Amino acid sequence: MEIWINPACSKCRSALTRLDAEGAEYTVRRYLEDVPTEDEIRAVLDRLGLEPWDITRTGEAVAKELGLKDWARDGAGRARWIAALAAHPKLIQRPIITADDGTALVARTPEAVDEALARRVS
């Protein structure tokens, strides 16, 4: 499994602590440094079963600068949202865990981390 984190984020640190406590094997991706491409964001969205606006941190200053609250949240606007996430990775909700079973979760709660752990392939 892979976990996209911002080391400054307490929820990311908590998720890592939980994964370590369970002896999970995972790869850390510091997505602010190793920025996901638009294709990678699309793939994670597919795995999450979500749309880009669902994983966007709309309270960030850059979101306000871009005027995201006024952007269309539909199929026609999807590419614009994905491009914004790739150009401004700070907008991506965190942590995101890509589970071994091909799914992904936004792991902001201990329960979500536990769900990712339950999806490990034996």
PDB file of C-alpha atoms in Angstrom, residues 9 25 42 45-46 50 57 66-67 70 73 78-79 83 94 98 103 108 120 122:
ATOM      1  CA  CYS A   9      -0.227  17.079   9.095  1.00  0.00           C
ATOM      2  CA  GLU A  25       4.100  -2.667   4.790  1.00  0.00           C
ATOM      3  CA  ARG A  42      -7.310  10.477 -12.002  1.00  0.00           C
ATOM      4  CA  LEU A  45      -9.937   9.291  -7.848  1.00  0.00           C
ATOM      5  CA  ASP A  46     -11.091   6.171  -9.692  1.00  0.00           C
ATOM      6  CA  LEU A  50     -14.748  10.206  -5.766  1.00  0.00           C
ATOM      7  CA  ARG A  57      -9.063  21.319   0.528  1.00  0.00           C
ATOM      8  CA  LEU A  66      -8.317  30.329  -7.733  1.00  0.00           C
ATOM      9  CA  GLY A  67     -11.982  30.899  -6.904  1.00  0.00           C
ATOM     10  CA  ASP A  70     -17.333  29.051  -8.130  1.00  0.00           C
ATOM     11  CA  ARG A  73     -18.663  20.486 -10.173  1.00  0.00           C
ATOM     12  CA  ARG A  78     -13.544  17.684 -13.889  1.00  0.00           C
ATOM     13  CA  ALA A  79     -10.352  18.178 -15.924  1.00  0.00           C
ATOM     14  CA  ALA A  83      -5.251  20.191 -13.272  1.00  0.00           C
ATOM     15  CA  ARG A  94      -4.660  13.929   3.118  1.00  0.00           C
ATOM     16  CA  THR A  98      -4.019   3.245  -1.792  1.00  0.00           C
ATOM     17  CA  THR A 103      -9.140   0.674  -3.734  1.00  0.00           C
ATOM     18  CA  ARG A 108      -8.476  11.132   8.079  1.00  0.00           C
ATOM     19  CA  ARG A 120      -4.470  -5.877   2.867  1.00  0.00           C
ATOM     20  CA  SER A 122      -2.563 -11.834   2.486  1.00  0.00           C
TER      21      SER A 122
END
